[in-house]
Amino acid sequence: MRALIAAAFLFPMVAHAQASPYLPVDDIAYRYVDALIARGYLRSLSTLERPYTVGAIRAALDSPAVDSTNNIMSGYARTLLGALHRYELRRSSDTVTKTQDCYAIGCFGGQSEYDSYAARRPFRAKATFDIYATAQTSNRRELMLADAEQNVRPAMAGYFVFAGGHLAGSVRALLDNRLNVDPEFAGRKDRKLAGRTEDAYVSGQWKYAEATFGRVARNWGPPALQGLLLGDAAYTYDHLFARIGTDRFHVETVIARLENYVLSPGVESSRYFSIHRLSYRRGWFEGGLSEAYLYSGVHRGLEFSLINPFNVFSLSWRNERTDGNLSFGFDVAARSRTAGTLSAQVLLDDVQIDKCDSVCAEPSSYAFSVTADGLPGWRGQRPFASYTRVSNLAYRTPNVAERYAIYGVGLGRGYSDYDEVRAGIDLALIPLTPLKLYVAHRRQGEGDYRITYPHPSQYATTPVFLQGVVWTVNRVGLSGASIPIRDFQIVGDVGINQVRNRRNITGNDITVFEGRAKIVWVPRWLIPFQ
């Protein structure tokens, strides 16, 4: 692994503009990115792969320029640029232009000029921080499955970003007492100050290749939903990411060592995760094919056939008798400036092509989603809709050590055995404040990838979808974000849940307000390094 990382950063690649840090997928800036994409802007950004780098977002804002006659849209663009500031390393004395703040409305000299300047920029770094508080009616992050635990939790985050030449990176550390009550957080919960390192990585970025080592959230799938094979439901974990090719055609891979699974006292099974994706994008079309492999074993180590991004895992699975949990994925998106974006994603698990005994009669394991964003509306308002389904046994295998999760949370989706339909309107009514008004309906069965796989004798009676008592939720909600002034950010999702059989308990019905709001103070203080 050390040799792979060293080779990735030292191998000479074709020169390109300076590297830039990623914009974390939970940053408020994505609310503005999504609002602009829904209205036909930022077309150079991928529909199916996140996070974006700050440089990629700036380049997307430049071509084509946001309509300066639309006050709402130009306000979104300017606010987005301001939100990127903490991840950028420019100084007011930089001489390329003093009009970069109007980059989004077309008054900047051009991306080629910026690239030429950026490639010559020296190594720089800076440290910043923010202070925030989260008010919530649920400790569980998924509000459709809210647990009615009300609290307000103070927190702060420290940021350190650096970039120079072809290297960039970031560290984001949190002190957030919300972690002490989150049932999906696996760390210690008996501390007066709970914290974790959310981002910590170094990235080498060239014209035809990228290599990153560390932790940062990634999502391969439509932005409205978590990816089926690789999503951001789990808390961030350390991994090696590599990408070879161009924006039009490339191969990318993620390789990670997961936490050990304790088989018995003193005996632990090592766990590893490999996933790769072949992506193609041209004009209005974008699509990808993916394979994911999770393998484990006592004293088992990384296997070269499963860290080779160009190997076909499904062939090694049989030809080389490589034991593990193999999954396949397919995603596609069609994007139009006027008609919006249509996308679909499919996950197939435990595909059986061999002759075998009754063990092969296990129930089907699959997931799929379809989304429609930025549909034609009126006066800048954009309807959207989505449907997603995850089967009962998705992310589960007979070998419990090979469940598709890290610290008990899925590497793709955070839940199995459910479906959800959601529809609403992306509103552009209030300056600097993208909003989404929506209705949603969810059915949640008792199936869970954390529990034991059914015995072969139970295959015939195990439902493919919606096992046991079904927990049903109808929700009317409003989500959004705002940066009303430079130093403050507000992000929230509030609504009414009408619940039947809550927590899969028959007759446990309730109608209740459920929401979460986060208010952030972003001081202008920073410590520059050069």
PDB file of N, CA and C in Angstrom, residues 189-223:
ATOM      1  N   LYS A 189     -19.045   7.594  23.513  1.00  0.00           N
ATOM      2  CA  LYS A 189     -20.144   8.528  23.739  1.00  0.00           C
ATOM      3  C   LYS A 189     -20.235   8.954  25.205  1.00  0.00           C
ATOM      4  N   ASP A 190     -19.157   8.744  25.957  1.00  0.00           N
ATOM      5  CA  ASP A 190     -19.155   9.099  27.372  1.00  0.00           C
ATOM      6  C   ASP A 190     -18.273  10.319  27.648  1.00  0.00           C
ATOM      7  N   ARG A 191     -17.997  11.101  26.595  1.00  0.00           N
ATOM      8  CA  ARG A 191     -17.113  12.259  26.757  1.00  0.00           C
ATOM      9  C   ARG A 191     -17.926  13.541  26.827  1.00  0.00           C
ATOM     10  N   LYS A 192     -17.429  14.500  27.608  1.00  0.00           N
ATOM     11  CA  LYS A 192     -18.092  15.797  27.677  1.00  0.00           C
ATOM     12  C   LYS A 192     -17.955  16.537  26.353  1.00  0.00           C
ATOM     13  N   LEU A 193     -16.855  16.303  25.656  1.00  0.00           N
ATOM     14  CA  LEU A 193     -16.641  16.876  24.330  1.00  0.00           C
ATOM     15  C   LEU A 193     -16.416  15.744  23.347  1.00  0.00           C
ATOM     16  N   ALA A 194     -17.390  15.519  22.487  1.00  0.00           N
ATOM     17  CA  ALA A 194     -17.258  14.477  21.477  1.00  0.00           C
ATOM     18  C   ALA A 194     -16.645  15.076  20.219  1.00  0.00           C
ATOM     19  N   GLY A 195     -15.822  14.305  19.548  1.00  0.00           N
ATOM     20  CA  GLY A 195     -15.203  14.826  18.333  1.00  0.00           C
ATOM     21  C   GLY A 195     -14.704  13.723  17.434  1.00  0.00           C
ATOM     22  N   ARG A 196     -14.368  14.100  16.227  1.00  0.00           N
ATOM     23  CA  ARG A 196     -13.765  13.174  15.274  1.00  0.00           C
ATOM     24  C   ARG A 196     -13.116  13.979  14.164  1.00  0.00           C
ATOM     25  N   THR A 197     -12.217  13.334  13.446  1.00  0.00           N
ATOM     26  CA  THR A 197     -11.619  13.931  12.252  1.00  0.00           C
ATOM     27  C   THR A 197     -12.502  13.575  11.064  1.00  0.00           C
ATOM     28  N   GLU A 198     -13.170  14.569  10.509  1.00  0.00           N
ATOM     29  CA  GLU A 198     -14.116  14.328   9.424  1.00  0.00           C
ATOM     30  C   GLU A 198     -13.412  14.240   8.077  1.00  0.00           C
ATOM     31  N   ASP A 199     -12.441  15.112   7.825  1.00  0.00           N
ATOM     32  CA  ASP A 199     -11.655  15.093   6.591  1.00  0.00           C
ATOM     33  C   ASP A 199     -10.175  15.136   6.953  1.00  0.00           C
ATOM     34  N   ALA A 200      -9.386  14.378   6.240  1.00  0.00           N
ATOM     35  CA  ALA A 200      -7.931  14.405   6.421  1.00  0.00           C
ATOM     36  C   ALA A 200      -7.318  13.661   5.248  1.00  0.00           C
ATOM     37  N   TYR A 201      -6.819  14.386   4.254  1.00  0.00           N
ATOM     38  CA  TYR A 201      -6.331  13.739   3.044  1.00  0.00           C
ATOM     39  C   TYR A 201      -5.285  14.606   2.352  1.00  0.00           C
ATOM     40  N   VAL A 202      -4.510  13.968   1.496  1.00  0.00           N
ATOM     41  CA  VAL A 202      -3.634  14.668   0.565  1.00  0.00           C
ATOM     42  C   VAL A 202      -3.959  14.134  -0.822  1.00  0.00           C
ATOM     43  N   SER A 203      -4.023  15.026  -1.793  1.00  0.00           N
ATOM     44  CA  SER A 203      -4.446  14.661  -3.148  1.00  0.00           C
ATOM     45  C   SER A 203      -3.447  15.164  -4.169  1.00  0.00           C
ATOM     46  N   GLY A 204      -3.052  14.284  -5.072  1.00  0.00           N
ATOM     47  CA  GLY A 204      -2.242  14.668  -6.217  1.00  0.00           C
ATOM     48  C   GLY A 204      -3.129  14.719  -7.446  1.00  0.00           C
ATOM     49  N   GLN A 205      -3.124  15.833  -8.142  1.00  0.00           N
ATOM     50  CA  GLN A 205      -4.050  16.040  -9.258  1.00  0.00           C
ATOM     51  C   GLN A 205      -3.277  16.483 -10.497  1.00  0.00           C
ATOM     52  N   TRP A 206      -3.432  15.695 -11.560  1.00  0.00           N
ATOM     53  CA  TRP A 206      -2.797  15.982 -12.834  1.00  0.00           C
ATOM     54  C   TRP A 206      -3.849  15.979 -13.935  1.00  0.00           C
ATOM     55  N   LYS A 207      -3.420  16.225 -15.159  1.00  0.00           N
ATOM     56  CA  LYS A 207      -4.374  16.322 -16.259  1.00  0.00           C
ATOM     57  C   LYS A 207      -5.072  14.997 -16.505  1.00  0.00           C
ATOM     58  N   TYR A 208      -4.325  13.892 -16.473  1.00  0.00           N
ATOM     59  CA  TYR A 208      -4.894  12.597 -16.795  1.00  0.00           C
ATOM     60  C   TYR A 208      -4.931  11.639 -15.606  1.00  0.00           C
ATOM     61  N   ALA A 209      -4.670  12.111 -14.415  1.00  0.00           N
ATOM     62  CA  ALA A 209      -4.682  11.214 -13.261  1.00  0.00           C
ATOM     63  C   ALA A 209      -4.885  11.996 -11.976  1.00  0.00           C
ATOM     64  N   GLU A 210      -5.436  11.307 -10.999  1.00  0.00           N
ATOM     65  CA  GLU A 210      -5.613  11.854  -9.661  1.00  0.00           C
ATOM     66  C   GLU A 210      -5.433  10.730  -8.662  1.00  0.00           C
ATOM     67  N   ALA A 211      -4.753  10.997  -7.555  1.00  0.00           N
ATOM     68  CA  ALA A 211      -4.578  10.010  -6.493  1.00  0.00           C
ATOM     69  C   ALA A 211      -4.726  10.719  -5.161  1.00  0.00           C
ATOM     70  N   THR A 212      -5.568  10.168  -4.305  1.00  0.00           N
ATOM     71  CA  THR A 212      -5.853  10.779  -3.010  1.00  0.00           C
ATOM     72  C   THR A 212      -5.786   9.711  -1.942  1.00  0.00           C
ATOM     73  N   PHE A 213      -5.138  10.051  -0.829  1.00  0.00           N
ATOM     74  CA  PHE A 213      -5.129   9.142   0.311  1.00  0.00           C
ATOM     75  C   PHE A 213      -5.611   9.885   1.547  1.00  0.00           C
ATOM     76  N   GLY A 214      -6.521   9.256   2.280  1.00  0.00           N
ATOM     77  CA  GLY A 214      -7.038   9.853   3.505  1.00  0.00           C
ATOM     78  C   GLY A 214      -8.537   9.641   3.589  1.00  0.00           C
ATOM     79  N   ARG A 215      -9.189  10.520   4.357  1.00  0.00           N
ATOM     80  CA  ARG A 215     -10.634  10.375   4.541  1.00  0.00           C
ATOM     81  C   ARG A 215     -11.371  11.593   4.040  1.00  0.00           C
ATOM     82  N   VAL A 216     -12.390  11.348   3.247  1.00  0.00           N
ATOM     83  CA  VAL A 216     -13.299  12.363   2.732  1.00  0.00           C
ATOM     84  C   VAL A 216     -14.516  11.606   2.202  1.00  0.00           C
ATOM     85  N   ALA A 217     -15.709  12.152   2.378  1.00  0.00           N
ATOM     86  CA  ALA A 217     -16.919  11.466   1.928  1.00  0.00           C
ATOM     87  C   ALA A 217     -17.012  11.473   0.408  1.00  0.00           C
ATOM     88  N   ARG A 218     -17.464  10.353  -0.152  1.00  0.00           N
ATOM     89  CA  ARG A 218     -17.655  10.227  -1.599  1.00  0.00           C
ATOM     90  C   ARG A 218     -19.048   9.658  -1.863  1.00  0.00           C
ATOM     91  N   ASN A 219     -19.613  10.073  -2.977  1.00  0.00           N
ATOM     92  CA  ASN A 219     -20.937   9.595  -3.375  1.00  0.00           C
ATOM     93  C   ASN A 219     -20.954   9.386  -4.882  1.00  0.00           C
ATOM     94  N   TRP A 220     -21.204   8.132  -5.283  1.00  0.00           N
ATOM     95  CA  TRP A 220     -21.348   7.806  -6.693  1.00  0.00           C
ATOM     96  C   TRP A 220     -22.817   7.513  -6.954  1.00  0.00           C
ATOM     97  N   GLY A 221     -23.512   8.495  -7.463  1.00  0.00           N
ATOM     98  CA  GLY A 221     -24.923   8.344  -7.742  1.00  0.00           C
ATOM     99  C   GLY A 221     -25.578   9.700  -7.871  1.00  0.00           C
ATOM    100  N   PRO A 222     -26.878   9.744  -8.164  1.00  0.00           N
ATOM    101  CA  PRO A 222     -27.582  11.021  -8.297  1.00  0.00           C
ATOM    102  C   PRO A 222     -27.441  11.852  -7.027  1.00  0.00           C
ATOM    103  N   PRO A 223     -27.253  13.164  -7.138  1.00  0.00           N
ATOM    104  CA  PRO A 223     -27.024  13.988  -5.949  1.00  0.00           C
ATOM    105  C   PRO A 223     -28.186  14.010  -4.978  1.00  0.00           C
TER     106      PRO A 223
END
